[in-house]
PDB file of C-alpha atoms and ligand atoms in Angstrom:
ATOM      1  CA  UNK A 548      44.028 113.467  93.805  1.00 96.00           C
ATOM      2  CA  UNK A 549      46.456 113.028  90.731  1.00 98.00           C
ATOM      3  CA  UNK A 550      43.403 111.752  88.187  1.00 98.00           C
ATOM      4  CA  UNK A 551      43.891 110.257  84.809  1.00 98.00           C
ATOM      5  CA  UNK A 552      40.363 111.027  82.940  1.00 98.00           C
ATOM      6  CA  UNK A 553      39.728 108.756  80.045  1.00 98.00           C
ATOM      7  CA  UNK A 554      38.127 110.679  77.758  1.00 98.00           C
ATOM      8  CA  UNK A 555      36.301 109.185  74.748  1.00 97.00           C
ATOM      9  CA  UNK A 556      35.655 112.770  72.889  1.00 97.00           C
ATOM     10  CA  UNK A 557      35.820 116.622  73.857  1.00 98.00           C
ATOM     11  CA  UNK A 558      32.125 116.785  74.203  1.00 98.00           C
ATOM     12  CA  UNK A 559      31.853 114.069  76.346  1.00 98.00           C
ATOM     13  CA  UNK A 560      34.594 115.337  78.561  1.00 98.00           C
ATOM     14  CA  UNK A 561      33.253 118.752  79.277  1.00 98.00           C
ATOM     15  CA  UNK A 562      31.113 117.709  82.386  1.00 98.00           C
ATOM     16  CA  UNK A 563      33.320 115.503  83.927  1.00 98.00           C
ATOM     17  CA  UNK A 564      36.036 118.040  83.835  1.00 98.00           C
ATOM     18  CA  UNK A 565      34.150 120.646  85.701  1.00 98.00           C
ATOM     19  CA  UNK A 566      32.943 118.370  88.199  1.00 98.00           C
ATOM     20  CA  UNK A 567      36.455 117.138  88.537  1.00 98.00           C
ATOM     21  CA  UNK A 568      38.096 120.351  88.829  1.00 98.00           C
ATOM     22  CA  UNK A 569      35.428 121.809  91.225  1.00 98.00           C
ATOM     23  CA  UNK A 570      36.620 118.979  93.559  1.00 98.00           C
ATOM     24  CA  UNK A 571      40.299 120.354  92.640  1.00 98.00           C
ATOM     25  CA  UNK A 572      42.104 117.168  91.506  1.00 98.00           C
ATOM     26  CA  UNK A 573      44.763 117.381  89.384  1.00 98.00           C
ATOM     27  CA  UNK A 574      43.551 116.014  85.891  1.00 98.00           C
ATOM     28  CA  UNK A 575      44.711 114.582  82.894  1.00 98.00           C
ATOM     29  CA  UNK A 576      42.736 113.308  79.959  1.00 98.00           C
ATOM     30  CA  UNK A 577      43.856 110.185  78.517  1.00 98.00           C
ATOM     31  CA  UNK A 578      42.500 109.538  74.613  1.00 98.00           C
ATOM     32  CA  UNK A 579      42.944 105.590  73.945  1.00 98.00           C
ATOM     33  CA  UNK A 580      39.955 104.800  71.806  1.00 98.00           C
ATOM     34  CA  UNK A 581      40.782 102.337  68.975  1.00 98.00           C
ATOM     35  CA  UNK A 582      36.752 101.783  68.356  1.00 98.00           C
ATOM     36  CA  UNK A 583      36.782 104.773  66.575  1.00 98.00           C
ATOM     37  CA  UNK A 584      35.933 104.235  63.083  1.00 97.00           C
ATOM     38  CA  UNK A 585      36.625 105.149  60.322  1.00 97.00           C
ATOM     39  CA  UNK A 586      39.717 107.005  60.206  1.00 97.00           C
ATOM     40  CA  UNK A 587      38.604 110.555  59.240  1.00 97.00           C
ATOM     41  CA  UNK A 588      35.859 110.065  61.988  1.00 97.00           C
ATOM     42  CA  UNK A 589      38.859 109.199  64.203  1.00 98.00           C
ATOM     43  CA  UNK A 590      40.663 112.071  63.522  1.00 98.00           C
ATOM     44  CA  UNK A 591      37.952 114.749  63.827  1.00 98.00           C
ATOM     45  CA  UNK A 592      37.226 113.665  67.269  1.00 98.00           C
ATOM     46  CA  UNK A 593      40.684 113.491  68.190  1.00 98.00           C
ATOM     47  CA  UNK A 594      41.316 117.027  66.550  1.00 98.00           C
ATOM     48  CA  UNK A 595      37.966 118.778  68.127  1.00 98.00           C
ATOM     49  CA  UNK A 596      39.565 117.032  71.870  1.00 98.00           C
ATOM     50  CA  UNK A 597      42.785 118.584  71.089  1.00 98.00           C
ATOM     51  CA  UNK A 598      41.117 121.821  70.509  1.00 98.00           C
ATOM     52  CA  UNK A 599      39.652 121.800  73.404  1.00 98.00           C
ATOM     53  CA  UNK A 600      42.337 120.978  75.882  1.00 98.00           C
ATOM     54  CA  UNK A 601      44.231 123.600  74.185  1.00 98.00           C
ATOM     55  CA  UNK A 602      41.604 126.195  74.695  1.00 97.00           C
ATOM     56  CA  UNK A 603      40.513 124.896  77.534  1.00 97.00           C
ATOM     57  CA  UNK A 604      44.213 124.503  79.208  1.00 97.00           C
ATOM     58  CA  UNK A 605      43.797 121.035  80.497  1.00 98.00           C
ATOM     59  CA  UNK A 606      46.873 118.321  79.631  1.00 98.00           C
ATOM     60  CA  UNK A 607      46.196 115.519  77.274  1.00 98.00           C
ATOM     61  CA  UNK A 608      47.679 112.551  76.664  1.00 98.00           C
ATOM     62  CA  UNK A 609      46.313 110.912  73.170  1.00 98.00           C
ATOM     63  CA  UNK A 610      47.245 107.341  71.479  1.00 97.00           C
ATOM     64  CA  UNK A 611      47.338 108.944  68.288  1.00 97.00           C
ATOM     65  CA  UNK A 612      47.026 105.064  66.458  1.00 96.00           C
ATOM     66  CA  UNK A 613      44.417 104.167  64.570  1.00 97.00           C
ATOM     67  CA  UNK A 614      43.265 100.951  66.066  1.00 96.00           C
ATOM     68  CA  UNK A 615      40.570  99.598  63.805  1.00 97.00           C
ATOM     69  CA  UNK A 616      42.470  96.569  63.419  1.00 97.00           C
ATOM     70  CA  UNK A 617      42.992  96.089  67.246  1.00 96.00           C
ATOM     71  CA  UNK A 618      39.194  96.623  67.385  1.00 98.00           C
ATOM     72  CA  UNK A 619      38.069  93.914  65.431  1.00 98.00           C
ATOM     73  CA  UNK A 620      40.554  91.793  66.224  1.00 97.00           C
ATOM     74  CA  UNK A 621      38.938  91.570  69.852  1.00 97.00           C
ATOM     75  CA  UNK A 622      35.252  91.704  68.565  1.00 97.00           C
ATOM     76  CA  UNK A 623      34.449  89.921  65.628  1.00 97.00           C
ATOM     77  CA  UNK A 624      32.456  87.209  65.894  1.00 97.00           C
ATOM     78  CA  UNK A 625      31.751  88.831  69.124  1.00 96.00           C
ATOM     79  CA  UNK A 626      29.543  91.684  67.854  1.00 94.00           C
ATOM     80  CA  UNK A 627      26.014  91.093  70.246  1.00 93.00           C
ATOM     81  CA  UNK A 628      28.453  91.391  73.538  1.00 94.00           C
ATOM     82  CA  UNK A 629      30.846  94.092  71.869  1.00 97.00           C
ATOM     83  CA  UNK A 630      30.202  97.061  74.021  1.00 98.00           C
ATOM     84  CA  UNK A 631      31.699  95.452  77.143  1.00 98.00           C
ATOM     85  CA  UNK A 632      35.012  94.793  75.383  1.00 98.00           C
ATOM     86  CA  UNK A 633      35.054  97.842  73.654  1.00 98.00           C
ATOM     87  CA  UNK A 634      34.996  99.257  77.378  1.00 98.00           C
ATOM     88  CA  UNK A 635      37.664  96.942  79.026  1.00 98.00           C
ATOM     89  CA  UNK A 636      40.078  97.848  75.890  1.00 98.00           C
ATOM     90  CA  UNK A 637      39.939 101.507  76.620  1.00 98.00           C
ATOM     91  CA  UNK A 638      39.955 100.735  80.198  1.00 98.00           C
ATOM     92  CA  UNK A 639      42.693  98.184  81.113  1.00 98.00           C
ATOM     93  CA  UNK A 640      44.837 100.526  78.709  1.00 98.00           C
ATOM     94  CA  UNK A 641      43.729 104.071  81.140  1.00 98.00           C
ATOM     95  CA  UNK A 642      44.464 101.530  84.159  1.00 98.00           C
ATOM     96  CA  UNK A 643      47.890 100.776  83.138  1.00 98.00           C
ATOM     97  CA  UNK A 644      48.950 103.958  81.918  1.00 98.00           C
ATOM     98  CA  UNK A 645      47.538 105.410  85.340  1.00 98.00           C
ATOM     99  CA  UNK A 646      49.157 102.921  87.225  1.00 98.00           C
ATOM    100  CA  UNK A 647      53.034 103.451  85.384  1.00 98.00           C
ATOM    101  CA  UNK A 648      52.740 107.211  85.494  1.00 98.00           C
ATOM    102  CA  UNK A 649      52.217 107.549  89.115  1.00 97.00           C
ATOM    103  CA  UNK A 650      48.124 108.753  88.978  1.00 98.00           C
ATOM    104  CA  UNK A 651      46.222 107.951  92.139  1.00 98.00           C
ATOM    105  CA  UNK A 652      43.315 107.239  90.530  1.00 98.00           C
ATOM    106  CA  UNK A 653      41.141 107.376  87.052  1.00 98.00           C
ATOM    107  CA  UNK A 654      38.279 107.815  85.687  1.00 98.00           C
ATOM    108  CA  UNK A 655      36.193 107.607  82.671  1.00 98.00           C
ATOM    109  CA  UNK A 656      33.868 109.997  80.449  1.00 98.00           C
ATOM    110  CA  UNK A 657      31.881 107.100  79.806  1.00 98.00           C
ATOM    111  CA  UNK A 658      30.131 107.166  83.039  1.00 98.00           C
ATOM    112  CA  UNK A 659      28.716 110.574  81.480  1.00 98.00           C
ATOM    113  CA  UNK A 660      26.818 108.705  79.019  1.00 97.00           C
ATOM    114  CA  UNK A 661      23.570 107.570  79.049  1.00 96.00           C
ATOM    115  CA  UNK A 662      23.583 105.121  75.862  1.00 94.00           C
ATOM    116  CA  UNK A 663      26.290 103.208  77.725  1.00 97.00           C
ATOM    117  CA  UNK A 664      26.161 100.064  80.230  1.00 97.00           C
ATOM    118  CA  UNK A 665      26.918 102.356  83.367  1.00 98.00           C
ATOM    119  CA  UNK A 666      27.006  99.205  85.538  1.00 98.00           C
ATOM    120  CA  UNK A 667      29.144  96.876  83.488  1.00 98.00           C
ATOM    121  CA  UNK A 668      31.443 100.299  83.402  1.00 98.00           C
ATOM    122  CA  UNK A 669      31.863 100.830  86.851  1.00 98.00           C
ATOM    123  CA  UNK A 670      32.440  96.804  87.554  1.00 98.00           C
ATOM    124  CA  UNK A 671      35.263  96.631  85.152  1.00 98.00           C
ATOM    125  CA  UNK A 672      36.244  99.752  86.518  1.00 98.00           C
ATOM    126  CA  UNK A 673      36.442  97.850  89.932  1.00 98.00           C
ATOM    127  CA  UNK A 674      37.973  95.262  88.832  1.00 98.00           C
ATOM    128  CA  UNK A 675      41.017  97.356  86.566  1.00 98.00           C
ATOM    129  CA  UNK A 676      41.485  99.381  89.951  1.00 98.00           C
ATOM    130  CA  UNK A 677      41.996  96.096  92.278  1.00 98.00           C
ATOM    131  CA  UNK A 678      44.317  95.030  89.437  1.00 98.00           C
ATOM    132  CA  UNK A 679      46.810  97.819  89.090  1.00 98.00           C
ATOM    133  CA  UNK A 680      46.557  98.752  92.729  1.00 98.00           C
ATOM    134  CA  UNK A 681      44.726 102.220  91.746  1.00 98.00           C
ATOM    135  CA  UNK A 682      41.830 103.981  93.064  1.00 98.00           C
ATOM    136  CA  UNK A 683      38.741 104.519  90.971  1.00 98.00           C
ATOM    137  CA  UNK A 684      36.883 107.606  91.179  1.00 98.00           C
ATOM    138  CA  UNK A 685      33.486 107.183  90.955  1.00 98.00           C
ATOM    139  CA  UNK A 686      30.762 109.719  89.900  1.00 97.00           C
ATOM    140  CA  UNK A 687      27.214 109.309  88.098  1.00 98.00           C
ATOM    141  CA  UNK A 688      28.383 112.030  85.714  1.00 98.00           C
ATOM    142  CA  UNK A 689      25.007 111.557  84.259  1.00 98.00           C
ATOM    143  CA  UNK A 690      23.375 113.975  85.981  1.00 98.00           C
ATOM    144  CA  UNK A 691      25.277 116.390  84.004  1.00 98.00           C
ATOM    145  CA  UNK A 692      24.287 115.403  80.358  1.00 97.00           C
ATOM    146  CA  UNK A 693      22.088 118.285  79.508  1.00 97.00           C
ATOM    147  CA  UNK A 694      24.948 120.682  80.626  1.00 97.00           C
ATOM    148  CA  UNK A 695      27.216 118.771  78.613  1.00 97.00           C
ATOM    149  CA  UNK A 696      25.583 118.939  75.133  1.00 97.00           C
ATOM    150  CA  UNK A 697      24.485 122.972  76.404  1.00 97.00           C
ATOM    151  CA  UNK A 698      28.305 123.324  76.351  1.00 97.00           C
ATOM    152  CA  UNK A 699      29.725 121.540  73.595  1.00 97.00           C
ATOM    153  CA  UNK A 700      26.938 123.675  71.333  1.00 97.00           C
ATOM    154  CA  UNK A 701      27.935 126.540  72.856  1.00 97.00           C
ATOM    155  CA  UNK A 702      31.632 125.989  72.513  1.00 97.00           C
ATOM    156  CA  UNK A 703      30.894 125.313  68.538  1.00 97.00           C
ATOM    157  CA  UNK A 704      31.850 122.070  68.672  1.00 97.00           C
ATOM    158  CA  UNK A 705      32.035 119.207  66.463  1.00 97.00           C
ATOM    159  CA  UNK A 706      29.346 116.651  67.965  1.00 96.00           C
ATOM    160  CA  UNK A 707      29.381 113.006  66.778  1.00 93.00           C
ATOM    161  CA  UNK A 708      26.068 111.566  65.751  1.00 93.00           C
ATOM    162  CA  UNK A 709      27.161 107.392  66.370  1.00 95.00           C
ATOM    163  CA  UNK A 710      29.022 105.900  69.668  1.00 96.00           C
ATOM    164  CA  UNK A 711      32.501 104.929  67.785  1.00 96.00           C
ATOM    165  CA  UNK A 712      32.615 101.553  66.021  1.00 97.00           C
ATOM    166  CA  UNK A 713      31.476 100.634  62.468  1.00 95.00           C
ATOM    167  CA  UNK A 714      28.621  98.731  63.877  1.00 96.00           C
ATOM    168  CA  UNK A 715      27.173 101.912  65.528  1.00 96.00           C
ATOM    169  CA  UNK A 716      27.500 103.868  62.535  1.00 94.00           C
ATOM    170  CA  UNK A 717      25.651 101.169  60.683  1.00 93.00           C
ATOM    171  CA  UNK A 718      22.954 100.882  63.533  1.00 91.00           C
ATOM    172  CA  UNK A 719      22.901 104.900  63.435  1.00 89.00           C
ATOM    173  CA  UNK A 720      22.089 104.926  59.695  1.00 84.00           C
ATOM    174  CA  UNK A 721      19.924 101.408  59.366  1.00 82.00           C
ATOM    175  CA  UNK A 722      16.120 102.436  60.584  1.00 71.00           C
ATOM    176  CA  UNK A 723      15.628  98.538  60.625  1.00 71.00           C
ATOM    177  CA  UNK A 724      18.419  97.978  63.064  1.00 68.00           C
ATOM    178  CA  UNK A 725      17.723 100.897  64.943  1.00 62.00           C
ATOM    179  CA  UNK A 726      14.463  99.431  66.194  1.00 55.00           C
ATOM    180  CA  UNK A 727      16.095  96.583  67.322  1.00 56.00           C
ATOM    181  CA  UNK A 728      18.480  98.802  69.676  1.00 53.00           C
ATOM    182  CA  UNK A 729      18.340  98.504  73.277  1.00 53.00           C
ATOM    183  CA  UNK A 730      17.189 101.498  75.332  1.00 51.00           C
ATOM    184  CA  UNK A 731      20.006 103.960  77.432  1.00 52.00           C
ATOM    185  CA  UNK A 732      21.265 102.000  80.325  1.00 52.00           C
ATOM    186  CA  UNK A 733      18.910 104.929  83.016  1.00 42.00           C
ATOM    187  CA  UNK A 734      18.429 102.244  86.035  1.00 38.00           C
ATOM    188  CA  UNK A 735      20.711 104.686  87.672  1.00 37.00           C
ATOM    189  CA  UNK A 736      19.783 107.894  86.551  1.00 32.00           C
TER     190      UNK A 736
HETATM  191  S1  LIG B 401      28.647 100.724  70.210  1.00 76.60           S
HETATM  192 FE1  LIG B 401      30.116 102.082  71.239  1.00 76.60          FE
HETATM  193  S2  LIG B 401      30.632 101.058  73.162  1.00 76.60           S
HETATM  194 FE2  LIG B 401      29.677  99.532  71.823  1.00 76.60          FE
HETATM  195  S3  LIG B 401      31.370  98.562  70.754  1.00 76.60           S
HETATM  196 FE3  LIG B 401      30.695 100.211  69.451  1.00 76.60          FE
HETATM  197  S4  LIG B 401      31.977 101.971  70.014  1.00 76.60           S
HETATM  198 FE4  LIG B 401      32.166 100.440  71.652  1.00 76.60          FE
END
């Protein structure tokens, strides 16, 4: 299949790459991620993904905008039950570019992660493919984490230490809030 992989950051990307080129779709990684914050943050990820699909010789298509203000336009006020917009945002956009460039199906690096909702992923996932009349390829990329981080080391390179948002990078830094932060989503693991 013709795949559009949304890809959140290069690291993250790694495993779901092989897996998906093992299989031998045809893949494309799609970088929409306006909860990146702050900008310079923004920009190293994007920079280290470029890297990679340069070195790596895999196409990439990348919203270069910083959407901070999109972000918090869609969460404030919001912030307890932000992770599951944060999600759709990146999704509906990987949906609809999927669905206008001719893509049988996508996909998402976020399904690699184990500090994200995996279910509440793969049900908007549903949902987005029902929507734009796409097909959404499903994988518990999960299994692959260890490999992952192995190869982004490996590869030199640059590894975030917070998911994306402001609120993250406060929760990363803040011991007191860090307590109060929900385990990995593992149920499926
Ligand atoms: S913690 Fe991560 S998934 Fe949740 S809103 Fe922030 S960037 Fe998005």
């Amino acid at each position: 299949m013709n795949i559009l992989l949304h890809t959140c950051c290069g690291p993250c990307t790694i495993y779901p790459l092989s897996v998906l080129r093992a299989e031998n779709h045809l893949v494309t990684a799609y970088f929409n991620n306006p909860n990146i914050h702050p900008y310079k943050e923004f920009k190293r990820r994007l920079t280290t993904l470029k890297e990679y699909a340069q070195a790596d010789k895999f196409p990439l298509v990348a919203e270069e905008g910083y959407g901070l203000t999109e972000f918090l336009q869609q969460v404030v006020f919001k912030e307890k039950s932000r992770c599951p917009i944060c999600y759709e945002m990146r999704l509906q956009k990987t949906a609809e570019y999927a669905a206008k460039n001719g893509f049988d199906a996508f996909t998402t690096t976020l399904l690699y992660s184990r500090y994200q909702n995996h279910s509440v992923i793969i049900n908007i996932c549903n949902k987005l493919a029902e929507l734009y009349s796409l097909s959404f390829y499903y994988q518990d990329f999960r299994i692959g984490w260890q490999q992952g981080i192995d190869l982004s080391i490996e590869k030199d390179m640059y590894r975030q230490p917070y998911c994306g948002c402001i609120y993250s990078e406060q929760e990363r830094y803040d011991k007191s809030l860090r307590k109060k932060k929900p385990k990995p989503d593992t149920k499926q693991l």
